[in-house]
PDB file of C-alpha atoms in Angstrom:
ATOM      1  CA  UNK A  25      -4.895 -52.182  -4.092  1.00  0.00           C
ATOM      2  CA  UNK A  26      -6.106 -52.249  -7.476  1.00  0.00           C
ATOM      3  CA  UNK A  27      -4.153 -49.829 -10.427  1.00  0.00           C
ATOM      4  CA  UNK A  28      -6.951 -47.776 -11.130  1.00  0.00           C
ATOM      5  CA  UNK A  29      -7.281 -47.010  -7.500  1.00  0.00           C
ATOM      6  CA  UNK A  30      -3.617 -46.304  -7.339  1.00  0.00           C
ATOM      7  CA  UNK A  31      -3.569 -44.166 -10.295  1.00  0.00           C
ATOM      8  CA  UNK A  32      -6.743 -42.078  -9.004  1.00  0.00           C
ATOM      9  CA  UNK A  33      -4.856 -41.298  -5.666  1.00  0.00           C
ATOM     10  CA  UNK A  34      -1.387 -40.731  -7.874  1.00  0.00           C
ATOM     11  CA  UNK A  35      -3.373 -38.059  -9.466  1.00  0.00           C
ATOM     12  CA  UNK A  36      -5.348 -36.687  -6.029  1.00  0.00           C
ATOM     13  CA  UNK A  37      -2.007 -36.453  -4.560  1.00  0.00           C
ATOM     14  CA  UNK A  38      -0.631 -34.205  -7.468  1.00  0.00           C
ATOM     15  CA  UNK A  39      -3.029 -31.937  -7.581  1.00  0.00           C
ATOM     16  CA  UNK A  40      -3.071 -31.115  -3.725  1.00  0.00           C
ATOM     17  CA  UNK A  41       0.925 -30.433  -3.738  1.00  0.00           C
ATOM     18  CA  UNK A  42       0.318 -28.530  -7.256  1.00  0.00           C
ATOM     19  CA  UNK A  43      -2.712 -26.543  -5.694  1.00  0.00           C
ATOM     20  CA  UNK A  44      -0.327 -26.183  -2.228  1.00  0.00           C
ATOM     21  CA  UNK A  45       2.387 -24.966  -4.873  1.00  0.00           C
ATOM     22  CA  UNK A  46      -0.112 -22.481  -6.454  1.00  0.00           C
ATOM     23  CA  UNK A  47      -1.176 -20.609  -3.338  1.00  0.00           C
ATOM     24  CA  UNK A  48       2.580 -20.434  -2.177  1.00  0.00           C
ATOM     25  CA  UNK A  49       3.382 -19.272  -5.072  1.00  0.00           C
ATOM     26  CA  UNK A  50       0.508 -15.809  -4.780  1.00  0.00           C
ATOM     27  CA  UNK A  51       1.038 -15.915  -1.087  1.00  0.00           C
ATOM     28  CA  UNK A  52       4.675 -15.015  -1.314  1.00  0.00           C
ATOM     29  CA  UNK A  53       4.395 -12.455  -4.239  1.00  0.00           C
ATOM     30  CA  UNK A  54       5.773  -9.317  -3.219  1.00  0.00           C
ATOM     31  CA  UNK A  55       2.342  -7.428  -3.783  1.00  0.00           C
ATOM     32  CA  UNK A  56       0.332 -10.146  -1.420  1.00  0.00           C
ATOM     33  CA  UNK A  57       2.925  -9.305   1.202  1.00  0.00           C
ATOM     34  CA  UNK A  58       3.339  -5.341   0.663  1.00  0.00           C
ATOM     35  CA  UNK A  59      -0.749  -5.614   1.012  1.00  0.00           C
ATOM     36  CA  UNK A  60      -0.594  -7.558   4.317  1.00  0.00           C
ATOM     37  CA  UNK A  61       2.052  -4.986   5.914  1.00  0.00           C
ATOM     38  CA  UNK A  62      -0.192  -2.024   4.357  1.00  0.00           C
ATOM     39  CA  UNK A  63      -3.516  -3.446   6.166  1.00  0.00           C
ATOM     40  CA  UNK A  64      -1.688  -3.808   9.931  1.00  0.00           C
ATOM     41  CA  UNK A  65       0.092  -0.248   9.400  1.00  0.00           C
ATOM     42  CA  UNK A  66      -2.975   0.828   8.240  1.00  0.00           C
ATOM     43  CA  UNK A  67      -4.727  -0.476  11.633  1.00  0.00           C
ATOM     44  CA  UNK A  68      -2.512   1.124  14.010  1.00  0.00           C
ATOM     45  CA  UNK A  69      -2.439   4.249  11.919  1.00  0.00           C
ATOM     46  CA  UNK A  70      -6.567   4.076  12.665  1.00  0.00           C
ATOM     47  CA  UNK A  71      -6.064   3.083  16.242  1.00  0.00           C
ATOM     48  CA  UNK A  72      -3.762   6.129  17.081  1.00  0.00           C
ATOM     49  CA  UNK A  73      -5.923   8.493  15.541  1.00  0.00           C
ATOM     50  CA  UNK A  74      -9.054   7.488  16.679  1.00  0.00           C
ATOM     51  CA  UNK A  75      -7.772   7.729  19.829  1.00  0.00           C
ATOM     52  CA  UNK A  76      -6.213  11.163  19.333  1.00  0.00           C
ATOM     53  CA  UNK A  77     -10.102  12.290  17.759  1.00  0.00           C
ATOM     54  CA  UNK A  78     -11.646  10.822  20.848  1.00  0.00           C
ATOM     55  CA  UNK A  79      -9.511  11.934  24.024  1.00  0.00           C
ATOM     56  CA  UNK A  80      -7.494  14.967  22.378  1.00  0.00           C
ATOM     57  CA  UNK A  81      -9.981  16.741  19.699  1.00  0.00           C
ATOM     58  CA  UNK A  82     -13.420  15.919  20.859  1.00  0.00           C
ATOM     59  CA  UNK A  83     -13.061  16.888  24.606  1.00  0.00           C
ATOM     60  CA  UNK A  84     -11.926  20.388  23.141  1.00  0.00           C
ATOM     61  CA  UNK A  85     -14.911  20.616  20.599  1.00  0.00           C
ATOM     62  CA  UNK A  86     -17.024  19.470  23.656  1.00  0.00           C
ATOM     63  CA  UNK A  87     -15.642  22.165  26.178  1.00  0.00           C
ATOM     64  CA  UNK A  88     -16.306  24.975  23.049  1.00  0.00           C
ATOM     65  CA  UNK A  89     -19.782  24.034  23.423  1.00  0.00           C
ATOM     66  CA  UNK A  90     -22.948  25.053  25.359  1.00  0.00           C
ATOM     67  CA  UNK A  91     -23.742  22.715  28.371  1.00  0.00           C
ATOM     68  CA  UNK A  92     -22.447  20.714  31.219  1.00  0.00           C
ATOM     69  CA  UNK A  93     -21.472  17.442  28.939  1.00  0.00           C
ATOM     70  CA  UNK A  94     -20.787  19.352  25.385  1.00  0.00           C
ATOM     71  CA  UNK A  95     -21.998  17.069  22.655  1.00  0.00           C
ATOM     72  CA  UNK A  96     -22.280  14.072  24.986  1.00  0.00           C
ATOM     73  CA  UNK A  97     -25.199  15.645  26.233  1.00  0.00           C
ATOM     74  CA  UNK A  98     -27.266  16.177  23.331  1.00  0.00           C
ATOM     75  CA  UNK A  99     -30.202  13.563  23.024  1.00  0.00           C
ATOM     76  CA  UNK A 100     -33.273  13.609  21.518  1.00  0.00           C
ATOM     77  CA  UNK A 101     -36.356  12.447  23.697  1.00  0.00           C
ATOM     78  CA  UNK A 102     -38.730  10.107  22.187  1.00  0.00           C
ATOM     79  CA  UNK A 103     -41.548   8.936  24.497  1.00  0.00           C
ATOM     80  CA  UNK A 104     -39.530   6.854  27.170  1.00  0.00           C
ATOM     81  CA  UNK A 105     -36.645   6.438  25.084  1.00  0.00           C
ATOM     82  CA  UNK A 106     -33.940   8.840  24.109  1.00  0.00           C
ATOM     83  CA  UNK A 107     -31.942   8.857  20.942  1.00  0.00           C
ATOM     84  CA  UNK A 108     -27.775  10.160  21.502  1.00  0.00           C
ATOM     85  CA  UNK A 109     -27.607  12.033  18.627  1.00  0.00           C
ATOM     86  CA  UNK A 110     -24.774  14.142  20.058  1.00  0.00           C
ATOM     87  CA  UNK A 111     -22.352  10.472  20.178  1.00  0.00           C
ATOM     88  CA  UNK A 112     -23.395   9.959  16.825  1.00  0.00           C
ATOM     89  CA  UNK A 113     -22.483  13.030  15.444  1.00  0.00           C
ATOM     90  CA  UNK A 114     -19.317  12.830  17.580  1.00  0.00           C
ATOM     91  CA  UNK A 115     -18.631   9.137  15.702  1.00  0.00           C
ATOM     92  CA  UNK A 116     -18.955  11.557  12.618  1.00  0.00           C
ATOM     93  CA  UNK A 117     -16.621  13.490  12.871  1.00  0.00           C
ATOM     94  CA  UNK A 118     -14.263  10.665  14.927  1.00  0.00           C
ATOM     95  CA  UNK A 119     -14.879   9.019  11.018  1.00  0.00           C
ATOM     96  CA  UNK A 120     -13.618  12.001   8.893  1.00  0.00           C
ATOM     97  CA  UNK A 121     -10.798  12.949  10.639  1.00  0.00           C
ATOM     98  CA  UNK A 122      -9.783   9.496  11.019  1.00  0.00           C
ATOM     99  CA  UNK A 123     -10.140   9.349   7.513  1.00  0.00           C
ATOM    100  CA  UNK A 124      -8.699  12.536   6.049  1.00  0.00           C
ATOM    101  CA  UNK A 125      -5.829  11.615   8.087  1.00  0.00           C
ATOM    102  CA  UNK A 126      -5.143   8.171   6.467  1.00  0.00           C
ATOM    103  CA  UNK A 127      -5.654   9.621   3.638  1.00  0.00           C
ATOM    104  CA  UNK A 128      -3.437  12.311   4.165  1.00  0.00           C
ATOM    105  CA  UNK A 129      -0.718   9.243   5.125  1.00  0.00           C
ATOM    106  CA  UNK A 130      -1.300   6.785   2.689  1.00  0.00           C
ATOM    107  CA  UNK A 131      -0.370   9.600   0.158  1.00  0.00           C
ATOM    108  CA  UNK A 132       2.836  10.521   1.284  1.00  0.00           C
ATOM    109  CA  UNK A 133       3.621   7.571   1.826  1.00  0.00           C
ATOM    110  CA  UNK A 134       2.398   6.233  -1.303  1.00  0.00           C
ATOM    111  CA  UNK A 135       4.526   8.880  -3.534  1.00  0.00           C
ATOM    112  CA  UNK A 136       7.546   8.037  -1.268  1.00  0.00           C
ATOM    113  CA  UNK A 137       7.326   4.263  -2.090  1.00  0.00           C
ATOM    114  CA  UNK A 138       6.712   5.254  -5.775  1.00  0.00           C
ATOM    115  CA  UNK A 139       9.643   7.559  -5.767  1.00  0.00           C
ATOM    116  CA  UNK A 140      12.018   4.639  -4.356  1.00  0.00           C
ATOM    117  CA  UNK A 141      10.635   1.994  -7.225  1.00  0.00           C
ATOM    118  CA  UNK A 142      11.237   4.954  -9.621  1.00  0.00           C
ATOM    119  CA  UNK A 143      15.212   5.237  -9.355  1.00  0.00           C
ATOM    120  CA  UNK A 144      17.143   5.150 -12.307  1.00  0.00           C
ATOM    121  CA  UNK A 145      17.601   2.391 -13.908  1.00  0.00           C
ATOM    122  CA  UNK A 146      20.832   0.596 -14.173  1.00  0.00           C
ATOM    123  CA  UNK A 147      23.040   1.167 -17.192  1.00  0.00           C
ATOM    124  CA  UNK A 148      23.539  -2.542 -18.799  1.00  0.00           C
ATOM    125  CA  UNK A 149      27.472  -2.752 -19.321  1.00  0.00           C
ATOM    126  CA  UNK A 150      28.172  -3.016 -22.966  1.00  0.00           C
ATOM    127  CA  UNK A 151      29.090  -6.620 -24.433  1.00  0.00           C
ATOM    128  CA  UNK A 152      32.799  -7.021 -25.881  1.00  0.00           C
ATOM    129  CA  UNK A 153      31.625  -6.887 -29.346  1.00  0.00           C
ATOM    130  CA  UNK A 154      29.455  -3.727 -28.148  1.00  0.00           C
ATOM    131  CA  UNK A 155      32.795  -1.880 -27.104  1.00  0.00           C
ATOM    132  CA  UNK A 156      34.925  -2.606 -30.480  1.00  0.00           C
ATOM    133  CA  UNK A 157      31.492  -1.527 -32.504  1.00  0.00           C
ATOM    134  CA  UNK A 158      31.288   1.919 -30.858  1.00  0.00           C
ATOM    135  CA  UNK A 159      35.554   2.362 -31.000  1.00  0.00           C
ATOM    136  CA  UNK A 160      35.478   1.709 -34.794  1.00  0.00           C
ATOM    137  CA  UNK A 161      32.555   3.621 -35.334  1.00  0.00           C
ATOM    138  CA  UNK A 162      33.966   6.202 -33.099  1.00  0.00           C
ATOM    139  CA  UNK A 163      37.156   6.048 -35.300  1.00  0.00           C
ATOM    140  CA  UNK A 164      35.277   6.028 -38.486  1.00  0.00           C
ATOM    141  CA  UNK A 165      33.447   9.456 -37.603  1.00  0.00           C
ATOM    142  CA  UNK A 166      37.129  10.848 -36.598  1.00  0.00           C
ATOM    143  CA  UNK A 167      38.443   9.974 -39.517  1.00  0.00           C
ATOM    144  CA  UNK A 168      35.924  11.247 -42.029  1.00  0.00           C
ATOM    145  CA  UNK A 169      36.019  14.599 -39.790  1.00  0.00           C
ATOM    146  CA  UNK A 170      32.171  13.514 -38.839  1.00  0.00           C
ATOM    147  CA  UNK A 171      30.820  14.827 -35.400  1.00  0.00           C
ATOM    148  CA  UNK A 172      30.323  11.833 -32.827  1.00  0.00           C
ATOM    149  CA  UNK A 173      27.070  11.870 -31.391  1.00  0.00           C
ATOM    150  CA  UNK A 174      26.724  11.514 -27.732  1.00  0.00           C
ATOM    151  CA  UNK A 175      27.732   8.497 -25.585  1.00  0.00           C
ATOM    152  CA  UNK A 176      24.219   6.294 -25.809  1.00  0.00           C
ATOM    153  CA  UNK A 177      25.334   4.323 -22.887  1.00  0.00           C
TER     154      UNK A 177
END
């Protein structure tokens, strides 16, 4: 095999483990993985409140209404065909609660997840040379008869 041929598949080789290396890299950031768990909690949020819209709230809006089927029932007759505009308006509303209820969600439990990353932050221990600093200033100021100002640390 020839050395330019070697040196081209040196350098082919490199860049697939460096590009390999790259996505790893974005793949396994926290914020990559925090989005992934959002997006399937997020789904079966959905799924359990569609389905509480569908066989829980829209049966009741349907029995509140006029007629034998409630919304189902409403359709719009065109020629031959009919139009459901009664499903459609049930998909609606199937739609806004669905989504006033994520919504609802995602905000609490946004501000909880932003009140966790919000704790206080940890006091940095003082170095040695930090310590003697603050006793001979301390000293100083007691000396002199000077207040001391408030621990900083």
């Amino acid at each position: 095999m020839p050395t330019e041929l070697k040196d081209a598949a040196t350098i082919a080789s490199k860049k697939a483990f460096s590009l390999f290396d790259e996505f790893k890299a974005f793949a396994l950031k926290g914020n990559v993985i925090d989005l992934a768990i959002g997006v399937i909690i997020g789904g079966a949020f959905g799924k359990i409140i569609d389905s509480l819209v569908k066989h829980v709230i829209m049966p009741i809006i349907g029995a509140l209404l006029p007629g034998e089927k409630g919304y189902l029932g409403w359709k719009l007759k065109v020629g031959d065909s009919e139009i459901p505009y009664g499903l459609f308006i049930g998909e609606v509303i199937n739609f806004l609660v669905v989504a006033l209820a994520l919504f609802i969600f995602l905000k609490k439990f946004l501000g909880w997840m932003m009140r966790t990353k919000q704790e206080e932050p940890v006091a940095i221990p003082l170095s040695k040379d930090q310590e003697l600093l603050t006793e001979i200033r301390d000293l100083l100021r007691l000396h002199t008869g000077q207040r001391s100002p408030p621990p900083t640390s």
